[in-house]
Structure formats: C-alpha cells, structure tokens
PDB file of C-alpha atoms and ligand atoms in Angstrom:
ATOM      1  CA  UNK A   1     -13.979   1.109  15.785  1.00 64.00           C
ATOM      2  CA  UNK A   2     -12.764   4.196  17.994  1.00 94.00           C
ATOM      3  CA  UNK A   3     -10.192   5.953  15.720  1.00 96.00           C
ATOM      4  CA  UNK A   4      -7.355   5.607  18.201  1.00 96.00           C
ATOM      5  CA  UNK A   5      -7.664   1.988  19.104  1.00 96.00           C
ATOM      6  CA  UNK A   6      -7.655   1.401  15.045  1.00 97.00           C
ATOM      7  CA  UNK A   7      -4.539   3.359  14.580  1.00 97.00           C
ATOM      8  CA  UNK A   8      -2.541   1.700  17.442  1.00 97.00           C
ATOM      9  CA  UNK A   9      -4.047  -1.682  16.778  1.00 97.00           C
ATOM     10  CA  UNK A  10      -3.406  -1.616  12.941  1.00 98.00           C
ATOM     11  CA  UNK A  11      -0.399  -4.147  11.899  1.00 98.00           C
ATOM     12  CA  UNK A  12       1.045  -5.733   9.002  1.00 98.00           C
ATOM     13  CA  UNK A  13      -0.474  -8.676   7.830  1.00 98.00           C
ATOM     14  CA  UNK A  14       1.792 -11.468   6.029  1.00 98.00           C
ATOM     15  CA  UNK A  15      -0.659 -14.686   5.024  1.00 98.00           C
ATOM     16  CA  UNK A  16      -3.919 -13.923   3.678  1.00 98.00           C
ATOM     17  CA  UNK A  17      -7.022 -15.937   2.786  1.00 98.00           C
ATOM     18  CA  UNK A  18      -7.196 -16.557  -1.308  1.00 98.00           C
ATOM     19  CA  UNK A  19     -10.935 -15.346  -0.609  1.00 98.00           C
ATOM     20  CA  UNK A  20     -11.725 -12.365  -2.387  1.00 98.00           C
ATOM     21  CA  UNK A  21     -13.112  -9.122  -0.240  1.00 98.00           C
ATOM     22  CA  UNK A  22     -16.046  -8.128  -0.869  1.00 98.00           C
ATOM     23  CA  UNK A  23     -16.448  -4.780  -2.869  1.00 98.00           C
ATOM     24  CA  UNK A  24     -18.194  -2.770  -0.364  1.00 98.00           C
ATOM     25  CA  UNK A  25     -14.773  -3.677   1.754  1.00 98.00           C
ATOM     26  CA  UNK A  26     -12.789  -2.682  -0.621  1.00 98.00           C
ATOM     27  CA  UNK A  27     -14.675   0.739  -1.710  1.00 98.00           C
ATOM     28  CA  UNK A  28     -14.629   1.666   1.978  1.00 98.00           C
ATOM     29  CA  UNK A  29     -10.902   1.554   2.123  1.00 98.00           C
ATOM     30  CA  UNK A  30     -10.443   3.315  -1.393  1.00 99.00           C
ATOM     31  CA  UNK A  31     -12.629   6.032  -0.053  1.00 98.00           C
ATOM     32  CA  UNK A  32     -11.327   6.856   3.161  1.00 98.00           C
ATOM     33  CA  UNK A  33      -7.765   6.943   0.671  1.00 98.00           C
ATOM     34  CA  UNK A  34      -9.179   9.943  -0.933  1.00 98.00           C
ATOM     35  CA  UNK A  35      -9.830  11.997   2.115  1.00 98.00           C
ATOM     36  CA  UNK A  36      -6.668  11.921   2.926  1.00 98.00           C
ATOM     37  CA  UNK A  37      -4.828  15.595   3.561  1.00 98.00           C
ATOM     38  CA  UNK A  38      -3.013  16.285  -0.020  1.00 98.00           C
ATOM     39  CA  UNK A  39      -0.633  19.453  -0.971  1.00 98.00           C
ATOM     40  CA  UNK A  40      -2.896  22.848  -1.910  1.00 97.00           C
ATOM     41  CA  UNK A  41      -6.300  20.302  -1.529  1.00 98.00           C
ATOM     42  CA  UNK A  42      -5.177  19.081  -4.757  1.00 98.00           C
ATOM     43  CA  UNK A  43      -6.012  15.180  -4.128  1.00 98.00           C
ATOM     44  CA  UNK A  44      -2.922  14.782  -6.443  1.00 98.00           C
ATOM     45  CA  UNK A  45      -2.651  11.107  -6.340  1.00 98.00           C
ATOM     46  CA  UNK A  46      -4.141   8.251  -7.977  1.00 98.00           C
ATOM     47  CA  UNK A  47      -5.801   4.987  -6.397  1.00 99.00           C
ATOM     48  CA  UNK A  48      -5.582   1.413  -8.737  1.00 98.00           C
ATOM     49  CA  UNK A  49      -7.218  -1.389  -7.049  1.00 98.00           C
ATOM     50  CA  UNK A  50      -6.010  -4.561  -8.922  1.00 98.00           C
ATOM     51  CA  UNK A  51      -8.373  -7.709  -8.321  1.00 98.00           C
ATOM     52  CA  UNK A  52      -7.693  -9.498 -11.557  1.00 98.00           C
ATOM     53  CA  UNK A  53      -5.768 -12.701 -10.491  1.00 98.00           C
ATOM     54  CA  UNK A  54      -3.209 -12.346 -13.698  1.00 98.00           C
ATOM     55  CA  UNK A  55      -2.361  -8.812 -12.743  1.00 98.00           C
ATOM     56  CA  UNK A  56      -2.043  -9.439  -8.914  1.00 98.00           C
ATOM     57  CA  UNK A  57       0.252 -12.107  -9.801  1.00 98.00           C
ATOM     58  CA  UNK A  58       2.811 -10.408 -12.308  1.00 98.00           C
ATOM     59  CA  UNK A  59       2.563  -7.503 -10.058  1.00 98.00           C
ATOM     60  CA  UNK A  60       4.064  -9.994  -7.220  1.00 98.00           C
ATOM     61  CA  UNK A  61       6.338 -11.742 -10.100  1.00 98.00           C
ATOM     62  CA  UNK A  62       7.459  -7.859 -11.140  1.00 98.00           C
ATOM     63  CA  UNK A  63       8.142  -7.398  -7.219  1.00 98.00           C
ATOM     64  CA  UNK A  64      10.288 -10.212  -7.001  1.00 97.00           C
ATOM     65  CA  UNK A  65      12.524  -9.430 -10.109  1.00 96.00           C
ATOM     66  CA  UNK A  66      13.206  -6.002  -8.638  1.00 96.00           C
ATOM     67  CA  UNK A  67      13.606  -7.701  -4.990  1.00 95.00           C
ATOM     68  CA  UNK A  68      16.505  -9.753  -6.859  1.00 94.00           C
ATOM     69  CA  UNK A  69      18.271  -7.041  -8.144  1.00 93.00           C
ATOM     70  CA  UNK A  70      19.288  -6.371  -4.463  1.00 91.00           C
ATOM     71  CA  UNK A  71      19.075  -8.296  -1.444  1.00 89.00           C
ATOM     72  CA  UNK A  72      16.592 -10.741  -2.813  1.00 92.00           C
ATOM     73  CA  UNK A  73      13.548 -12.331  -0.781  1.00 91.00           C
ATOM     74  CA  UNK A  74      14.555 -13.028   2.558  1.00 90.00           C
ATOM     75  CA  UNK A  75      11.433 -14.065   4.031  1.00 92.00           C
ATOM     76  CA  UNK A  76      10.585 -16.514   0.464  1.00 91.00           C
ATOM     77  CA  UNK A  77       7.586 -16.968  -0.359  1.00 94.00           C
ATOM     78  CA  UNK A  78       4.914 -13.933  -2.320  1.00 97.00           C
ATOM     79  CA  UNK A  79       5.672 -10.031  -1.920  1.00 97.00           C
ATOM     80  CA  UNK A  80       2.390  -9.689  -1.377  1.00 98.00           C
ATOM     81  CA  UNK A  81       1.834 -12.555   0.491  1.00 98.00           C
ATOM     82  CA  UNK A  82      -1.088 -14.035  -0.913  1.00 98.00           C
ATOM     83  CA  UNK A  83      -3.527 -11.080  -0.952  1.00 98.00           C
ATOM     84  CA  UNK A  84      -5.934 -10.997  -3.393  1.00 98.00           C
ATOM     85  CA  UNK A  85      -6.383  -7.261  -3.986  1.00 99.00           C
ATOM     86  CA  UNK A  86      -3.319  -5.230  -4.154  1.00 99.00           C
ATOM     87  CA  UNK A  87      -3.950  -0.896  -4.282  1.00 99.00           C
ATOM     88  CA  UNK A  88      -1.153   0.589  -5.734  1.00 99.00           C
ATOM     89  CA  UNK A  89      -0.729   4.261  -4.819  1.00 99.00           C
ATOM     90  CA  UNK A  90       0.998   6.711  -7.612  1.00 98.00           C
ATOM     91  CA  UNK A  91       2.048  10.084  -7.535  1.00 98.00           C
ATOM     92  CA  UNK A  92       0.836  12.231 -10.615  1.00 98.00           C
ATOM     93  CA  UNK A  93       1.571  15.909 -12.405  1.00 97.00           C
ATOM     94  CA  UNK A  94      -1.577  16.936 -10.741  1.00 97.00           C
ATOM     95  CA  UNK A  95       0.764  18.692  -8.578  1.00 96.00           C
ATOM     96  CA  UNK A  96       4.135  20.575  -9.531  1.00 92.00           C
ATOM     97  CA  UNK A  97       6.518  19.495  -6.934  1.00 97.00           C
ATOM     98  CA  UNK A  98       7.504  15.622  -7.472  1.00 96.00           C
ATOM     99  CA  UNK A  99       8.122  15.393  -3.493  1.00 98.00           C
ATOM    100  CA  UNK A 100       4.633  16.513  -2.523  1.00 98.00           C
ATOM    101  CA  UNK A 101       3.511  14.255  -4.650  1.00 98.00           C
ATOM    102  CA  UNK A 102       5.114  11.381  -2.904  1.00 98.00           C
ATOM    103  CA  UNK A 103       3.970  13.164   0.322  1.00 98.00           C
ATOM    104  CA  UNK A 104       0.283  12.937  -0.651  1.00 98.00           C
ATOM    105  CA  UNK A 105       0.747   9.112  -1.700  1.00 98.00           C
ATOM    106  CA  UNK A 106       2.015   8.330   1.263  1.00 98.00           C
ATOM    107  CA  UNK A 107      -0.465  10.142   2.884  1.00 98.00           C
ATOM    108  CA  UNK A 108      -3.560   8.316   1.127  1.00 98.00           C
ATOM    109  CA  UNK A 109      -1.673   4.534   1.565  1.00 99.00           C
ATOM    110  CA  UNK A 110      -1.651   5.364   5.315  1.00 98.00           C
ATOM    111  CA  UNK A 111      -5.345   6.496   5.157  1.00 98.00           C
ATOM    112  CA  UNK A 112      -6.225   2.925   3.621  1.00 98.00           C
ATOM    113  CA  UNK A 113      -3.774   1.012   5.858  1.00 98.00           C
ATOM    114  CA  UNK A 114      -5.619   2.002   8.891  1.00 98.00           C
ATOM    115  CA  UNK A 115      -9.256   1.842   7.449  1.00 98.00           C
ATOM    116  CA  UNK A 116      -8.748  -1.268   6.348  1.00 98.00           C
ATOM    117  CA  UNK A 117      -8.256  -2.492   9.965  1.00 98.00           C
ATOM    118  CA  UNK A 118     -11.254  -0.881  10.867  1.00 97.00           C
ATOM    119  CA  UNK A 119     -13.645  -2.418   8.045  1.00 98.00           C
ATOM    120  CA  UNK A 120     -11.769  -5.968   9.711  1.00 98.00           C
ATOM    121  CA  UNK A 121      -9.422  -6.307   6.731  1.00 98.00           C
ATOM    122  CA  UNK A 122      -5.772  -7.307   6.917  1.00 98.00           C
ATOM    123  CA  UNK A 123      -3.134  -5.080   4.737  1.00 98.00           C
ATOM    124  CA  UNK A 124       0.516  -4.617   4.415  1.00 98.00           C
ATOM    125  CA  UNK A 125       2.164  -1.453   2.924  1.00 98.00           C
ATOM    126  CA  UNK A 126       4.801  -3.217   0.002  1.00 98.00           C
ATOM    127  CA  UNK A 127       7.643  -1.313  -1.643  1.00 96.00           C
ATOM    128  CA  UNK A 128       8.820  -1.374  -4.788  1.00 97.00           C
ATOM    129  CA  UNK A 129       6.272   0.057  -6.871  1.00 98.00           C
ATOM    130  CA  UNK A 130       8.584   2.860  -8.593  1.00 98.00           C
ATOM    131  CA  UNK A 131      10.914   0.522  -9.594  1.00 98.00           C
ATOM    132  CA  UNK A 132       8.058  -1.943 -11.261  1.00 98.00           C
ATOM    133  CA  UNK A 133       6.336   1.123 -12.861  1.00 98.00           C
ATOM    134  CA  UNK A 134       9.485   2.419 -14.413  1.00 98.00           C
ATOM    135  CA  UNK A 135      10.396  -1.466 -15.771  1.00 97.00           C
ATOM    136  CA  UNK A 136       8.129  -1.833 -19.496  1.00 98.00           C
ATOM    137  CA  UNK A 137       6.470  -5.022 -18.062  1.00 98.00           C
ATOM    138  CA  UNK A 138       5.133  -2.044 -15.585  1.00 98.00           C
ATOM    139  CA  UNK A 139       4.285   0.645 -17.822  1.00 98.00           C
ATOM    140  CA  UNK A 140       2.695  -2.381 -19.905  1.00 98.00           C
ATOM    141  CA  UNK A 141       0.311  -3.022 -17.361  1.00 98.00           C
ATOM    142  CA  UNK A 142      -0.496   0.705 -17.055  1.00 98.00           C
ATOM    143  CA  UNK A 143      -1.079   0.883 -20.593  1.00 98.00           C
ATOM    144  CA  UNK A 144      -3.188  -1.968 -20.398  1.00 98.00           C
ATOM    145  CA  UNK A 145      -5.344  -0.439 -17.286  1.00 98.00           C
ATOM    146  CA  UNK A 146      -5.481   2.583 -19.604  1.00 98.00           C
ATOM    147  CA  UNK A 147      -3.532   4.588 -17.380  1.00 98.00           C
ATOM    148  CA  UNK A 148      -2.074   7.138 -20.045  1.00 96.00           C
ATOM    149  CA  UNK A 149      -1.001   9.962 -18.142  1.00 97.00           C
ATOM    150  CA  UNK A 150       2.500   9.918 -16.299  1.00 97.00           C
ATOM    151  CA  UNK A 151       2.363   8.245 -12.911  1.00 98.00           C
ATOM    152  CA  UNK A 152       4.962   7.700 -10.511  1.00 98.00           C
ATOM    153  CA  UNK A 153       4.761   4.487  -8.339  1.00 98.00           C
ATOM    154  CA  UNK A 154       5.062   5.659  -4.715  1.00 98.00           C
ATOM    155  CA  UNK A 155       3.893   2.393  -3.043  1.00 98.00           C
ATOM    156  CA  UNK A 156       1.422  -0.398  -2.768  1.00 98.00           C
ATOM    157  CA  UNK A 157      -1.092  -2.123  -0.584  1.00 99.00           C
ATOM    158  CA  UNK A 158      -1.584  -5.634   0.010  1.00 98.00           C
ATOM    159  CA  UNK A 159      -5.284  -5.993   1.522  1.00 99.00           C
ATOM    160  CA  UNK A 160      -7.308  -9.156   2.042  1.00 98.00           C
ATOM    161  CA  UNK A 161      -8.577 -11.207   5.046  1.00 98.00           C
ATOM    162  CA  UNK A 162      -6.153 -12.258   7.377  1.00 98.00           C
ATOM    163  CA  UNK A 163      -5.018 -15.419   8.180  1.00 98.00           C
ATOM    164  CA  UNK A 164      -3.068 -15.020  11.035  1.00 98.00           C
ATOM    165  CA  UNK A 165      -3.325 -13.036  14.148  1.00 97.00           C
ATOM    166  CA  UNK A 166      -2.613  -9.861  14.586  1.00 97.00           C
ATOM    167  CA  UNK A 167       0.746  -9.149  15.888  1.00 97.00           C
ATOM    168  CA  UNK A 168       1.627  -7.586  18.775  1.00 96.00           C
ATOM    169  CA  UNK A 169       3.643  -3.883  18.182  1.00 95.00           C
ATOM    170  CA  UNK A 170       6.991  -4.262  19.362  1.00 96.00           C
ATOM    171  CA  UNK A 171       7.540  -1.393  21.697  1.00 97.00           C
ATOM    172  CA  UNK A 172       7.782   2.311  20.800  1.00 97.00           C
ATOM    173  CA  UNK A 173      10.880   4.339  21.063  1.00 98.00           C
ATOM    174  CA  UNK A 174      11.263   6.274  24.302  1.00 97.00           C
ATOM    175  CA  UNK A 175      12.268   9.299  22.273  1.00 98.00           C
ATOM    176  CA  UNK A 176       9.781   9.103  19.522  1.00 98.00           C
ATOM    177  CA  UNK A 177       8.126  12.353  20.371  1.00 98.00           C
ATOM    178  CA  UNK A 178       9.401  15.823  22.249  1.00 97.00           C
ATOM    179  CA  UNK A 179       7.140  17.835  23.682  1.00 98.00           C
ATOM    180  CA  UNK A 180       8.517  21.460  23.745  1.00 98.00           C
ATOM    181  CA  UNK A 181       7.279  23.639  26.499  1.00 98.00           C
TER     182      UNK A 181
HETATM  183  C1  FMN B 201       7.632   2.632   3.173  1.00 77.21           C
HETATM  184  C2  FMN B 201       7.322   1.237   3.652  1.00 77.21           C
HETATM  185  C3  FMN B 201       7.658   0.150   2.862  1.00 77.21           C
HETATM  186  C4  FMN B 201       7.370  -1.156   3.295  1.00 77.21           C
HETATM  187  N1  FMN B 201       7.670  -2.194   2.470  1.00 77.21           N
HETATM  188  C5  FMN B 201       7.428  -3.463   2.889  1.00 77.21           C
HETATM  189  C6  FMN B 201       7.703  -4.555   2.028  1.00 77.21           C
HETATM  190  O1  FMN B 201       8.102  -4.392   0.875  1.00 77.21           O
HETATM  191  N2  FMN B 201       7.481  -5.797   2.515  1.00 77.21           N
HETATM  192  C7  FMN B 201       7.007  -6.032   3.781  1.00 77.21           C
HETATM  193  O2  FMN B 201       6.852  -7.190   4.154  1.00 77.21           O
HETATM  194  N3  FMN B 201       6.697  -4.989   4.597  1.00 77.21           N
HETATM  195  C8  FMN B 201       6.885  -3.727   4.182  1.00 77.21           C
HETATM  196  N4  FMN B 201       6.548  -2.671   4.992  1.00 77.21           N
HETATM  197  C9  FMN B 201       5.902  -2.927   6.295  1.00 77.21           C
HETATM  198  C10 FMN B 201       6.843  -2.684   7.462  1.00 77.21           C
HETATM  199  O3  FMN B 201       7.809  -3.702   7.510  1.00 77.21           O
HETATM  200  C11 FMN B 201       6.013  -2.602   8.749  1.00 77.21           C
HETATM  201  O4  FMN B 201       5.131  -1.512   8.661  1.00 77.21           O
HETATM  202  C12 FMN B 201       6.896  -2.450   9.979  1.00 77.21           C
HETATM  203  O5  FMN B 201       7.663  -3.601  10.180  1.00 77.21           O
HETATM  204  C13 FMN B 201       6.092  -2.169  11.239  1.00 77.21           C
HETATM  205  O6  FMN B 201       5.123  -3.172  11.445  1.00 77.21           O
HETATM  206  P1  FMN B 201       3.571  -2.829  11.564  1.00 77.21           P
HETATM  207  O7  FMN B 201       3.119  -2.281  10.240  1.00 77.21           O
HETATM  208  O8  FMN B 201       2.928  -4.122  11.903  1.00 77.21           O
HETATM  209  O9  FMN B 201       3.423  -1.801  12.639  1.00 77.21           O
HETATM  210  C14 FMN B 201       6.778  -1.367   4.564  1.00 77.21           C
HETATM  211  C15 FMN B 201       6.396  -0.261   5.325  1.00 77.21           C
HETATM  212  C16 FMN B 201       6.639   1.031   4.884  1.00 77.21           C
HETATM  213  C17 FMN B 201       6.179   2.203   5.714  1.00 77.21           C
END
C-alpha cells in the first residue's frame, strides 16, 4: 500500500476476530517496529509480542484494575478489545535519558500501528502499560517471559483482524501545522 494512503487511512480498531494472525503478519509488523528512528541509533527499546491466551487475558484483567483506580471503563467491555496478540512496547537502560527512551517507544508503537494497516491488520495503541509493569502481577509476568533486565512500560498494541469497518478520521485541526516562510 502507498505509504501515505496507509498513514492517513490507519485507525483504531475496537472488535477483533478471536482468530489468531498468522506469524508472518505478525513478524512483518514487529519488524518494521525496529526500524523505527531511535535516540543516537541506539534501537533502545524492546518489542514483546504476547500470543499466549492466559497472558493476553491477565494483561487485559491487569488493564482493567489500573483503569479502576481512576475513571474506570467507560466504553465496558475488554481493554484490548478482543485482540488476540497484544505488543507491548518498553523503554530500557539501553539509553541514558529515561525521556528518550519513551521517545523511541513511542516511536517504534507508531511504526507497527501503521504497518499493521498495511499488512491488512487491525490495531489499537492501549495505555496503561507503566502502571501494569510497575504492579508485581506485572513484573511477574516479566519474570515469567524472562525479561530480567529493567524495562519501563511505555505502551501497548492491540493487533488482530478486524471486525468492524474502518472508521472514518474525524476532521483535522485547521491549525495543526504552520508553515514558516
Ligand atoms: C498515547 C495513546 C494512548 C491511547 N490509549 C488508548 C486506550 O487505552 N484505549 C483506547 O481505546 N484507545 C487508546 N488510544 C487510541 C486513541 O483513542 C486514538 O488513536 C484516537 O482516538 C484517534 O483515533 P485513530 O487512532 O482512529 O486515528 C490511545 C492513543 C494514544 C496515542
């Protein structure tokens, strides 16, 4: 798909199929993840693809305890709404400034976000994931994955196929962008 039309067509999905994607799918969108730009070239984050139904669902059970804690689930249902592979994104020591290294995560979870539209997937950038990594049922789960170093949870990725249409964009802000002459 032409690389424009992808990233002006790409939008949040919020039902997915229980139908697992396949794993060429999902290596595409891991990949194009780690050519994202990161801070000095130093591809400071790291990439967890969870597929394992009992993780995918405490990690949407841990969602929902830390939704709770503030304004709670307005739109009920899943965080993840149903997706069957959720990428979480975290920051790491790999580089020495803590903000670049949310800069970099944020730059690979876009990266996936819009080649999964092109490889015909449906994904949704979810919140939360500091807050679930800092919780021990998180840093459980990281133990478990034998993630030992120290991570910081910068976001998360629901991605499967989509069962609904693609929404429209509601309309861009007329001062979005200044073009300085
Ligand atoms: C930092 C960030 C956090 C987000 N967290 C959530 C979330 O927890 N749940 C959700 O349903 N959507 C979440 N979204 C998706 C946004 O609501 C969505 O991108 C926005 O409404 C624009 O819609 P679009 O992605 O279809 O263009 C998040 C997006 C970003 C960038």
């Amino acid at each position: 798909m032409d690389t424009l039309e992808t990233l002006k067509k790409r939008r949040s999905i919020r039902k997915f199929k229980s139908t697992q994607i396949k794993d060429e799918e999902l290596k595409a969108v891991l990949e194009a993840g780690t050519y994202a730009p990161t801070a000095m070239g130093l591809q400071s984050p790291l990439i967890v693809a969870v597929q394992n139904p009992e993780d995918v669902m405490r990690l949407n059970e841990l969602s929902l305890e830390v939704m709770n804690r503030g304004r709670g689930n307005p739109r009920g249902g899943l965080p993840y709404y149903g997706a069957p592979t959720i990428i979480i994104i975290f920051a790491t020591k790999r580089v020495p400034d803590p903000l670049l290294g949310i800069l970099d995560a944020s730059a690979v979870t876009t990266n996936m976000l819009n080649a999964a539209y092109a490889v015909g997937l449906g994904s949704i950038w979810i919140n939360r994931s500091k807050e679930i990594f800092e919780m021990d049922e998180g840093k459980a789960l990281l133990k478990k994955w034998g993630i030992l170093e120290e991570v910081v949870g910068v976001a998360s990725i629901g991605l499967g196929y989509a069962d609904m249409d693609n929404p429209t964009p509601i309309k861009r802000r007329e001062d979005y962008y200044k073009i300085i002459k």
